[in-house]
PDB file of C-alpha atoms in Angstrom:
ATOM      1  CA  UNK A 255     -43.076 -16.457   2.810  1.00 41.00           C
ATOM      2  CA  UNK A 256     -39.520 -16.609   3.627  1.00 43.00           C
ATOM      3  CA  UNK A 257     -38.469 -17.221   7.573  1.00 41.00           C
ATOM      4  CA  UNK A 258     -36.620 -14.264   9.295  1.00 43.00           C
ATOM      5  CA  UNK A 259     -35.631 -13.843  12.371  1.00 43.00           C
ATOM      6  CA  UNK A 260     -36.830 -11.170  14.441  1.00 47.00           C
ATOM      7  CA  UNK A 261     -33.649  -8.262  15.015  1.00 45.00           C
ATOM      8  CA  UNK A 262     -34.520  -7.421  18.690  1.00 45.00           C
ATOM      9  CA  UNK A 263     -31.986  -5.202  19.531  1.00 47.00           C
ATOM     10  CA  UNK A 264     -29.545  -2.858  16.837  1.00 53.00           C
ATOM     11  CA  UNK A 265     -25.579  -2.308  17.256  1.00 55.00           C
ATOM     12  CA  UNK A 266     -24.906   0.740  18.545  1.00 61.00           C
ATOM     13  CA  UNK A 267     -22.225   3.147  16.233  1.00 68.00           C
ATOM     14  CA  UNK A 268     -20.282   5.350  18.345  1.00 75.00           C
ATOM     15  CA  UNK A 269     -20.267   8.511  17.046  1.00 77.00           C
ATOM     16  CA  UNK A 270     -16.560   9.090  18.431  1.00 77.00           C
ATOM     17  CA  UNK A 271     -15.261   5.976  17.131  1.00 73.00           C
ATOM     18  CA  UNK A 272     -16.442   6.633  13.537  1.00 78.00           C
ATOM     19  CA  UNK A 273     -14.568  10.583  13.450  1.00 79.00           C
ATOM     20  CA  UNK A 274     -11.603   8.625  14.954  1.00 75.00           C
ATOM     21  CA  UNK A 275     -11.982   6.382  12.113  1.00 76.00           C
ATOM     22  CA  UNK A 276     -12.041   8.957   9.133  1.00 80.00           C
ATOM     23  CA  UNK A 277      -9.624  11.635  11.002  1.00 78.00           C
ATOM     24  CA  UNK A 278      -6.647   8.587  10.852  1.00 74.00           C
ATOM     25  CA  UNK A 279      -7.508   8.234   7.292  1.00 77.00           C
ATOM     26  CA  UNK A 280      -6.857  11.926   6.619  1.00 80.00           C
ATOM     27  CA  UNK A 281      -3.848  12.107   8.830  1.00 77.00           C
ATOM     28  CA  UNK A 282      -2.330   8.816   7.224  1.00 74.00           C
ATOM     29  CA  UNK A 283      -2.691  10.372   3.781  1.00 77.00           C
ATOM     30  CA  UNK A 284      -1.555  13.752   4.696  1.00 78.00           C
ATOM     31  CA  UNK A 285      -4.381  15.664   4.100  1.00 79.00           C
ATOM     32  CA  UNK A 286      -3.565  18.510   6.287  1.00 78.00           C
ATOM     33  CA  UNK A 287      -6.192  21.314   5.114  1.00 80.00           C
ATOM     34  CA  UNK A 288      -9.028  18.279   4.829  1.00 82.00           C
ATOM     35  CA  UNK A 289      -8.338  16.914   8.753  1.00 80.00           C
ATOM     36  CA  UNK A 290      -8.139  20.034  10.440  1.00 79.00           C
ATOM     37  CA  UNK A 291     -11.374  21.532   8.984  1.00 84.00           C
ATOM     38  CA  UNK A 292     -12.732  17.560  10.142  1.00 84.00           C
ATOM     39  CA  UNK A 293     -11.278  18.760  13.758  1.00 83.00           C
ATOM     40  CA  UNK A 294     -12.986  21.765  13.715  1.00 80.00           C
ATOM     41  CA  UNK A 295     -16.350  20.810  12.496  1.00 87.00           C
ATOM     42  CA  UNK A 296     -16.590  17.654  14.417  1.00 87.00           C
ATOM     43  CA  UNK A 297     -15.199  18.909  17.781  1.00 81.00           C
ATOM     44  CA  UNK A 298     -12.658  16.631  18.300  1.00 82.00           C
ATOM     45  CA  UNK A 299      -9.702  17.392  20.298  1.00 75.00           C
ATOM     46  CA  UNK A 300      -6.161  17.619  17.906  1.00 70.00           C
ATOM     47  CA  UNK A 301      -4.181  14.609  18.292  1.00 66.00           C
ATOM     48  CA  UNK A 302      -0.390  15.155  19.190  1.00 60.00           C
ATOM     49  CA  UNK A 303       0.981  14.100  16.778  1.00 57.00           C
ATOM     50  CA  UNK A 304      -1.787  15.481  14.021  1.00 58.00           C
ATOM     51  CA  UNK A 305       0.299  17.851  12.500  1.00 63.00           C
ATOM     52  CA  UNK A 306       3.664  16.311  13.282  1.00 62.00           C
ATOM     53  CA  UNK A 307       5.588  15.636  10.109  1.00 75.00           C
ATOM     54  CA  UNK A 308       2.323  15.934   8.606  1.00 84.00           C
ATOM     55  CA  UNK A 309       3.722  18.472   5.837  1.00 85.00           C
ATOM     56  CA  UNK A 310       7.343  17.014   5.210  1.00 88.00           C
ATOM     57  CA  UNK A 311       5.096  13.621   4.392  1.00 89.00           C
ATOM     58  CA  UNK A 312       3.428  15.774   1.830  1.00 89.00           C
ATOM     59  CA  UNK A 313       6.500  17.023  -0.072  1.00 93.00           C
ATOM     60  CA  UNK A 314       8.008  13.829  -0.155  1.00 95.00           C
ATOM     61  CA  UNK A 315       5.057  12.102  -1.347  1.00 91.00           C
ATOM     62  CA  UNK A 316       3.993  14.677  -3.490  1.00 93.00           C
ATOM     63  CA  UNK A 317       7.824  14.953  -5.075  1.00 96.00           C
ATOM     64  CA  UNK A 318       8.175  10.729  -5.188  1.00 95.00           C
ATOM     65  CA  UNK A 319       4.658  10.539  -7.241  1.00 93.00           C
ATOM     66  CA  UNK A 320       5.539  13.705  -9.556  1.00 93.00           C
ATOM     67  CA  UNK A 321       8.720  12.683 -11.114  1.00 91.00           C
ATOM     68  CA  UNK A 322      11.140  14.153  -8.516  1.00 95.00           C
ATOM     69  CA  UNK A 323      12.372  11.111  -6.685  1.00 96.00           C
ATOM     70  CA  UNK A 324      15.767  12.558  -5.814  1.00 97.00           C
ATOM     71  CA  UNK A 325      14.236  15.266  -3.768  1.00 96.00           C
ATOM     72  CA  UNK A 326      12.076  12.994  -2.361  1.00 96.00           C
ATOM     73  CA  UNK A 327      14.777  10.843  -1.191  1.00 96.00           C
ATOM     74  CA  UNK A 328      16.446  14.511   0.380  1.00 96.00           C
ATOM     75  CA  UNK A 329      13.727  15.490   2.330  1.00 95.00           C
ATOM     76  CA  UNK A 330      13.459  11.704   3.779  1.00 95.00           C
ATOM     77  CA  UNK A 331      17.184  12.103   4.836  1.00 94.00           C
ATOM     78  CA  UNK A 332      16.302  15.757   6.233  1.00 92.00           C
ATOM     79  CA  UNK A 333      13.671  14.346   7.897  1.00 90.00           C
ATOM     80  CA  UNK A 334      15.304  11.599   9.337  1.00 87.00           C
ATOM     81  CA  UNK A 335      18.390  10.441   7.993  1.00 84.00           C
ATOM     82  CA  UNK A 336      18.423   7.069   9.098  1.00 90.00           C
ATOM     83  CA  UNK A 337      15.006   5.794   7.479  1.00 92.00           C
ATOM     84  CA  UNK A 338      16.569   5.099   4.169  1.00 93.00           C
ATOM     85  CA  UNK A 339      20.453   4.157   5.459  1.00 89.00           C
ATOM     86  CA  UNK A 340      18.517   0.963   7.482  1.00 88.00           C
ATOM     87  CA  UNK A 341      16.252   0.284   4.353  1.00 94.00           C
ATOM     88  CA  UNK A 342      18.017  -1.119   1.531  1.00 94.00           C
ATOM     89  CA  UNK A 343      15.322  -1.992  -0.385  1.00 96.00           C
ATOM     90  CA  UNK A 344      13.161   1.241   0.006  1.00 96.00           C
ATOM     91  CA  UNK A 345      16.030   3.381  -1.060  1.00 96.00           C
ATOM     92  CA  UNK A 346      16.662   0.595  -3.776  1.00 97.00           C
ATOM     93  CA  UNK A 347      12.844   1.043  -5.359  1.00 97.00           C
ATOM     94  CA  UNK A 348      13.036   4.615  -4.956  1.00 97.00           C
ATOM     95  CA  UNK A 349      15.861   4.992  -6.944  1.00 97.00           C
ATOM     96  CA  UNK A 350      14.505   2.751  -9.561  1.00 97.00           C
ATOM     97  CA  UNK A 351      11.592   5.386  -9.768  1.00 97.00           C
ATOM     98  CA  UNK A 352      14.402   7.848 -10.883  1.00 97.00           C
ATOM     99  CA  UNK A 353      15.899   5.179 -13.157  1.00 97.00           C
ATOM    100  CA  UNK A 354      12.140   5.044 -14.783  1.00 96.00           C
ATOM    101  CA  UNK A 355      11.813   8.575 -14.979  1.00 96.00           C
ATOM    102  CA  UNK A 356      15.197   8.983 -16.810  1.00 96.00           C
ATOM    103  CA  UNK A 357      14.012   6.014 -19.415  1.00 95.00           C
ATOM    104  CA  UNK A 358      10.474   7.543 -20.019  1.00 93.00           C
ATOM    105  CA  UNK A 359      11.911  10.947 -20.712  1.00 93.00           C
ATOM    106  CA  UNK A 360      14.069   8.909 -22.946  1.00 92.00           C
ATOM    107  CA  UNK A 361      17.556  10.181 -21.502  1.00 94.00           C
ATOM    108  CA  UNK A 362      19.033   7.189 -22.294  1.00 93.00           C
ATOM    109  CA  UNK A 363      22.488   8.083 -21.813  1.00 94.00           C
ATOM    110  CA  UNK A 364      21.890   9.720 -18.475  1.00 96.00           C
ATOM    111  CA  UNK A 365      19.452   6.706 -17.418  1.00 95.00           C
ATOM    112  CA  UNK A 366      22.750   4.216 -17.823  1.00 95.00           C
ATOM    113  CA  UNK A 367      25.041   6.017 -16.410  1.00 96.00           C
ATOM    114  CA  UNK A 368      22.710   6.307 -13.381  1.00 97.00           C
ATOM    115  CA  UNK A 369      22.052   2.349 -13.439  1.00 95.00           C
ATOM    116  CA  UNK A 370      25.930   1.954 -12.973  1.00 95.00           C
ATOM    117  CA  UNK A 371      26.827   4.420 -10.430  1.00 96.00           C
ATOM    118  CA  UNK A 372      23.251   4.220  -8.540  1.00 96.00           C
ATOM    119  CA  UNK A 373      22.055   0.345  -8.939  1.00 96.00           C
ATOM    120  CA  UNK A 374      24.527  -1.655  -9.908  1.00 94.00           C
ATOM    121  CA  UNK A 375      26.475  -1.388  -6.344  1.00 94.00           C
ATOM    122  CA  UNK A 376      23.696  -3.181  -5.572  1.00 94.00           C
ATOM    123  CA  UNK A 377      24.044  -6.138  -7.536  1.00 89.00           C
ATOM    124  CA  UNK A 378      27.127  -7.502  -4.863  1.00 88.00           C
ATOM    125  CA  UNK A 379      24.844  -7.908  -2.012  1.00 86.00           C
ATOM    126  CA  UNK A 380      22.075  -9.731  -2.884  1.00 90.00           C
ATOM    127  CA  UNK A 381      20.813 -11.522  -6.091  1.00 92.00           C
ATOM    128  CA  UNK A 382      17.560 -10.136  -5.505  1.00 94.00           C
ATOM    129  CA  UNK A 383      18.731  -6.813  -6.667  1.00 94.00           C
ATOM    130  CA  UNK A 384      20.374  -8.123 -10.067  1.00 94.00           C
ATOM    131  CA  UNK A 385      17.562  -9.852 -10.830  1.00 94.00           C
ATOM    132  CA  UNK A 386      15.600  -6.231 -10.605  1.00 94.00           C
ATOM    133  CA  UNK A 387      18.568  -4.264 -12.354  1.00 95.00           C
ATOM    134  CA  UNK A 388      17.558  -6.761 -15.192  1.00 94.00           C
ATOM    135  CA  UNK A 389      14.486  -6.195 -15.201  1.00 94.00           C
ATOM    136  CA  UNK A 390      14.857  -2.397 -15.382  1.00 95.00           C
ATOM    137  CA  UNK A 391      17.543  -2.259 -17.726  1.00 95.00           C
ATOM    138  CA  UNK A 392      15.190  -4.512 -20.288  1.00 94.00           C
ATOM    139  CA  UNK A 393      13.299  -1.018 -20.749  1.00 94.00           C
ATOM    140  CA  UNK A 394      16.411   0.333 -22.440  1.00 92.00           C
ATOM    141  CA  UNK A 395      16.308  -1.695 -25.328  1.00 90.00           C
ATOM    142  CA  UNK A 396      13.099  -0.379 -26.049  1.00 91.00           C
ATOM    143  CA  UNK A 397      12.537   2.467 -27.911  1.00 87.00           C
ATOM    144  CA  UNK A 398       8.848   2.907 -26.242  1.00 91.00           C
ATOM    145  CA  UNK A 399       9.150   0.909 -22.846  1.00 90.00           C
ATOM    146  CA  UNK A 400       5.652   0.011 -23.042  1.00 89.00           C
ATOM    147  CA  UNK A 401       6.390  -2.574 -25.287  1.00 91.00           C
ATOM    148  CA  UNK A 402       8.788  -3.892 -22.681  1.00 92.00           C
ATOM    149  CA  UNK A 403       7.491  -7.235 -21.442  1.00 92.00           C
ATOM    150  CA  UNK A 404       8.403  -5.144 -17.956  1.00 93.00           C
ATOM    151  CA  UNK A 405       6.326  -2.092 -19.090  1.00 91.00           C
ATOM    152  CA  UNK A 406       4.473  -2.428 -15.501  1.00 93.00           C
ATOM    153  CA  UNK A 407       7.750  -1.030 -14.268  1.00 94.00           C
ATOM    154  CA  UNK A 408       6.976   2.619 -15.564  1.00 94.00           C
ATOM    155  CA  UNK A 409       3.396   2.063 -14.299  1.00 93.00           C
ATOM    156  CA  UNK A 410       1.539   4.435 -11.592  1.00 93.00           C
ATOM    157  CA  UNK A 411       0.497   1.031  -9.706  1.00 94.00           C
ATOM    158  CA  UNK A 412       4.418   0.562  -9.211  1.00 95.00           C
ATOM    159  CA  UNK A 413       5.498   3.893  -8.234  1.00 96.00           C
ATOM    160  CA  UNK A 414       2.388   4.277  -5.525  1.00 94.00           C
ATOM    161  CA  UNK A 415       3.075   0.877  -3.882  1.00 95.00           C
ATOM    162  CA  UNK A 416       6.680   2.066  -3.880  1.00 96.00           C
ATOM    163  CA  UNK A 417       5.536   5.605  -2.233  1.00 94.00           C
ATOM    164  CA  UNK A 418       3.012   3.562  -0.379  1.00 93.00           C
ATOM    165  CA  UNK A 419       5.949   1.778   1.686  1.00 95.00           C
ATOM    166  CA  UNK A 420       8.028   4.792   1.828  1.00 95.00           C
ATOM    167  CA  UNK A 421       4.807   6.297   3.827  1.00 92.00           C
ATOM    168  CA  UNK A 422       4.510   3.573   6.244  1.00 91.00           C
ATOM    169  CA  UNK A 423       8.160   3.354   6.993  1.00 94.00           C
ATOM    170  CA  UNK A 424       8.424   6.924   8.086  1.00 92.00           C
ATOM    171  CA  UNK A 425       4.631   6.503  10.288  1.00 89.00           C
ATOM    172  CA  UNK A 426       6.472   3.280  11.772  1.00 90.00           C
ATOM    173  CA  UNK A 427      10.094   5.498  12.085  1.00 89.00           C
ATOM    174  CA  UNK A 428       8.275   7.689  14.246  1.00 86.00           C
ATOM    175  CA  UNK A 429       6.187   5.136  16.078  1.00 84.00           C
ATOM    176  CA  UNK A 430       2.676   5.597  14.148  1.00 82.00           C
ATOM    177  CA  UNK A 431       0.312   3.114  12.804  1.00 82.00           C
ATOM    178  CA  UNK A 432       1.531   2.338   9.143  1.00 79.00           C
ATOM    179  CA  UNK A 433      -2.485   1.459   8.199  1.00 74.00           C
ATOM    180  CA  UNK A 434      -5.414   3.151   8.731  1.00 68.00           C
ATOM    181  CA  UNK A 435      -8.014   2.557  11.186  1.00 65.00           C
ATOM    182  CA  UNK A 436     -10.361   2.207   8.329  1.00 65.00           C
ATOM    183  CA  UNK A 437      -7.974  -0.425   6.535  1.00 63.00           C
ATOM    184  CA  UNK A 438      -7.504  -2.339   9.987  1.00 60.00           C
ATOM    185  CA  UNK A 439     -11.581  -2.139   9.813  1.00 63.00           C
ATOM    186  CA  UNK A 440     -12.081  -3.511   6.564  1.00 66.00           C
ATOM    187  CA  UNK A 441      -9.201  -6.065   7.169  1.00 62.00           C
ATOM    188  CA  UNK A 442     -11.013  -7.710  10.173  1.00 60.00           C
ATOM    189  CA  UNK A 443     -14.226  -7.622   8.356  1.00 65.00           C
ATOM    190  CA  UNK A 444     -13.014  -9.332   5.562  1.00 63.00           C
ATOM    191  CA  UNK A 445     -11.355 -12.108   7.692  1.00 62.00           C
ATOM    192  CA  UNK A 446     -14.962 -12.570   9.672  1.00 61.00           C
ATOM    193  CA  UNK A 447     -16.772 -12.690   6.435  1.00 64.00           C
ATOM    194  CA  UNK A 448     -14.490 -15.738   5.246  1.00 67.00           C
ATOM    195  CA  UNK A 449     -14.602 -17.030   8.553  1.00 67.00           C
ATOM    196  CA  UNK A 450     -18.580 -16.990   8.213  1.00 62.00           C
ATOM    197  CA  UNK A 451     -18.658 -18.552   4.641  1.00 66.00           C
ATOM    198  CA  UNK A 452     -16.614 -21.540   5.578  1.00 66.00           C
ATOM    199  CA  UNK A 453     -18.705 -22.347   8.625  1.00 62.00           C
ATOM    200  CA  UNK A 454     -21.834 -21.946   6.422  1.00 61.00           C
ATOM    201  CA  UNK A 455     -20.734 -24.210   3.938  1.00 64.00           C
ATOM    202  CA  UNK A 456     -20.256 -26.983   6.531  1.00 65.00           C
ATOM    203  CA  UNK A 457     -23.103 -26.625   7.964  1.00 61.00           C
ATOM    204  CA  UNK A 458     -24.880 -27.152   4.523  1.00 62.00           C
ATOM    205  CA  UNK A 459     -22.399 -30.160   4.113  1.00 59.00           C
ATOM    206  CA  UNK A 460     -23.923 -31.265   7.232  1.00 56.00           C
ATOM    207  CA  UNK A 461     -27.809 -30.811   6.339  1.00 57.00           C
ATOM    208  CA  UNK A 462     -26.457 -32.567   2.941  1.00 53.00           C
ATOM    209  CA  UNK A 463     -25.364 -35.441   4.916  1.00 57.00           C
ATOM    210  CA  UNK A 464     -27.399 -35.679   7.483  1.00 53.00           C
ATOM    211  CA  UNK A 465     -31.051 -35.238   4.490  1.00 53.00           C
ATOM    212  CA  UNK A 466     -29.783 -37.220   1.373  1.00 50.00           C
ATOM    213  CA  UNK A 467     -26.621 -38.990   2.659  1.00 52.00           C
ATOM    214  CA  UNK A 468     -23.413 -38.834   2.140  1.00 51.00           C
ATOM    215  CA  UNK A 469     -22.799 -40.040  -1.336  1.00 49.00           C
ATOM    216  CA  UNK A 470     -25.035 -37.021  -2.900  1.00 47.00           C
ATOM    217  CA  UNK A 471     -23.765 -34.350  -0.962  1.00 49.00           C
ATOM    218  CA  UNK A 472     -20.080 -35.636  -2.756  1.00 47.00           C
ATOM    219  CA  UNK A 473     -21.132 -34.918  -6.093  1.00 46.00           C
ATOM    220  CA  UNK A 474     -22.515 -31.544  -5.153  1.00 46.00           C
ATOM    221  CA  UNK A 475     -19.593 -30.115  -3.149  1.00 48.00           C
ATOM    222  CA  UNK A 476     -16.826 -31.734  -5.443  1.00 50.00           C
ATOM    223  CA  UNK A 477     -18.025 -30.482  -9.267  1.00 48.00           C
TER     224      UNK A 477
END
């Protein structure tokens, strides 16, 4: 029969702290209809800044993940114009969404001509940027870019951590937390749980030791 300890007392879940919780997760990913039916069912008094921007996010998301990364990259400026002049590299990645767009609809001569006006500036400031305009421009001598050793370029895992970064720098713009509550939750639990393991295994290294020696416990924590 195995050995357990006895659990004399249970953590207590605060009710308030878990609506928190799921309410920052709907705000964070704009779902506007989805939180405030949350608000009203649960009670909980609107945050101020709940529906602030809340619908602009949207449309920019929504635009940036459809195919219509120039609008998205308006409404950012309408919405505050200096988030993408003081972001070089978010306005560089969004525009290389555009670029992509242009290459999978396979407007070739339209997706060069925007490489040169739109990209290539960027080339003289940092060689970070040609290296990227390489990459990109490799889908153009493709006929079907996903045979394009840089086919994750045109990829939906590119374009949402692209739209994922636009997101937090507009939250962080307007002095809100750029990750969820939930994500800051499953962040610290994942750091306890390695935490945990590590002091686990040397305590077995120790019992190891301390039972068959030293020499054995080598060969089992080294193979």
């Amino acid at each position: 029969m195995p050995f357990l300890l006895p659990l004399k007392s249970k953590l207590a879940i605060n009710e308030n702290d878990v609506n928190n919780i799921i309410l920052s997760y709907l705000i964070h990913n704009c779902y506007k209809e989805s939180s405030e039916s949350f608000i009203s069912c649960t009670g909980m008094k609107q945050p101020a800044d709940h529906l602030e921007n809340m619908e602009k996010r949207k449309r920019i998301f929504h635009h940036a993940l459809e195919g219509n990364v120039l609008k998205a990259i308006e409404l950012t400026g309408q919405l505050a114009q200096d988030i993408l002049e003081n972001n070089n590299d978010l306005l560089f990645d969004l525009l290389s969404l555009h670029f992509v767009d242009l290459v999978c609809s396979k407007k070739w001569t339209e997706a060069l001509e925007f490489a040169q006006t739109k990209l290539s500036p960027y080339s003289v400031k940092e060689q970070k940027y040609m290296d990227k305009i390489e990459g990109f421009m490799s889908l153009l001598a493709y006929e079907n870019p996903v045979e394009c050793p840089m086919f994750h370029l045109i990829g939906l895992d590119y374009r949402q951590q692209v739209v994922d970064s636009l997101n937090q720098t507009i939250l962080a713009h307007f002095n809100l937390p750029i990750h969820t509550a939930m994500e800051r939750l499953i962040q610290q639990t994942s750091v306890v749980r390695q935490c945990l393991s590590q002091e686990v295994r040397q305590l077995i290294i120790f019992l190891f030791q301390f039972v068959f020696g030293g020499s054995i416990c080598w060969l089992f924590f080294t193979e």
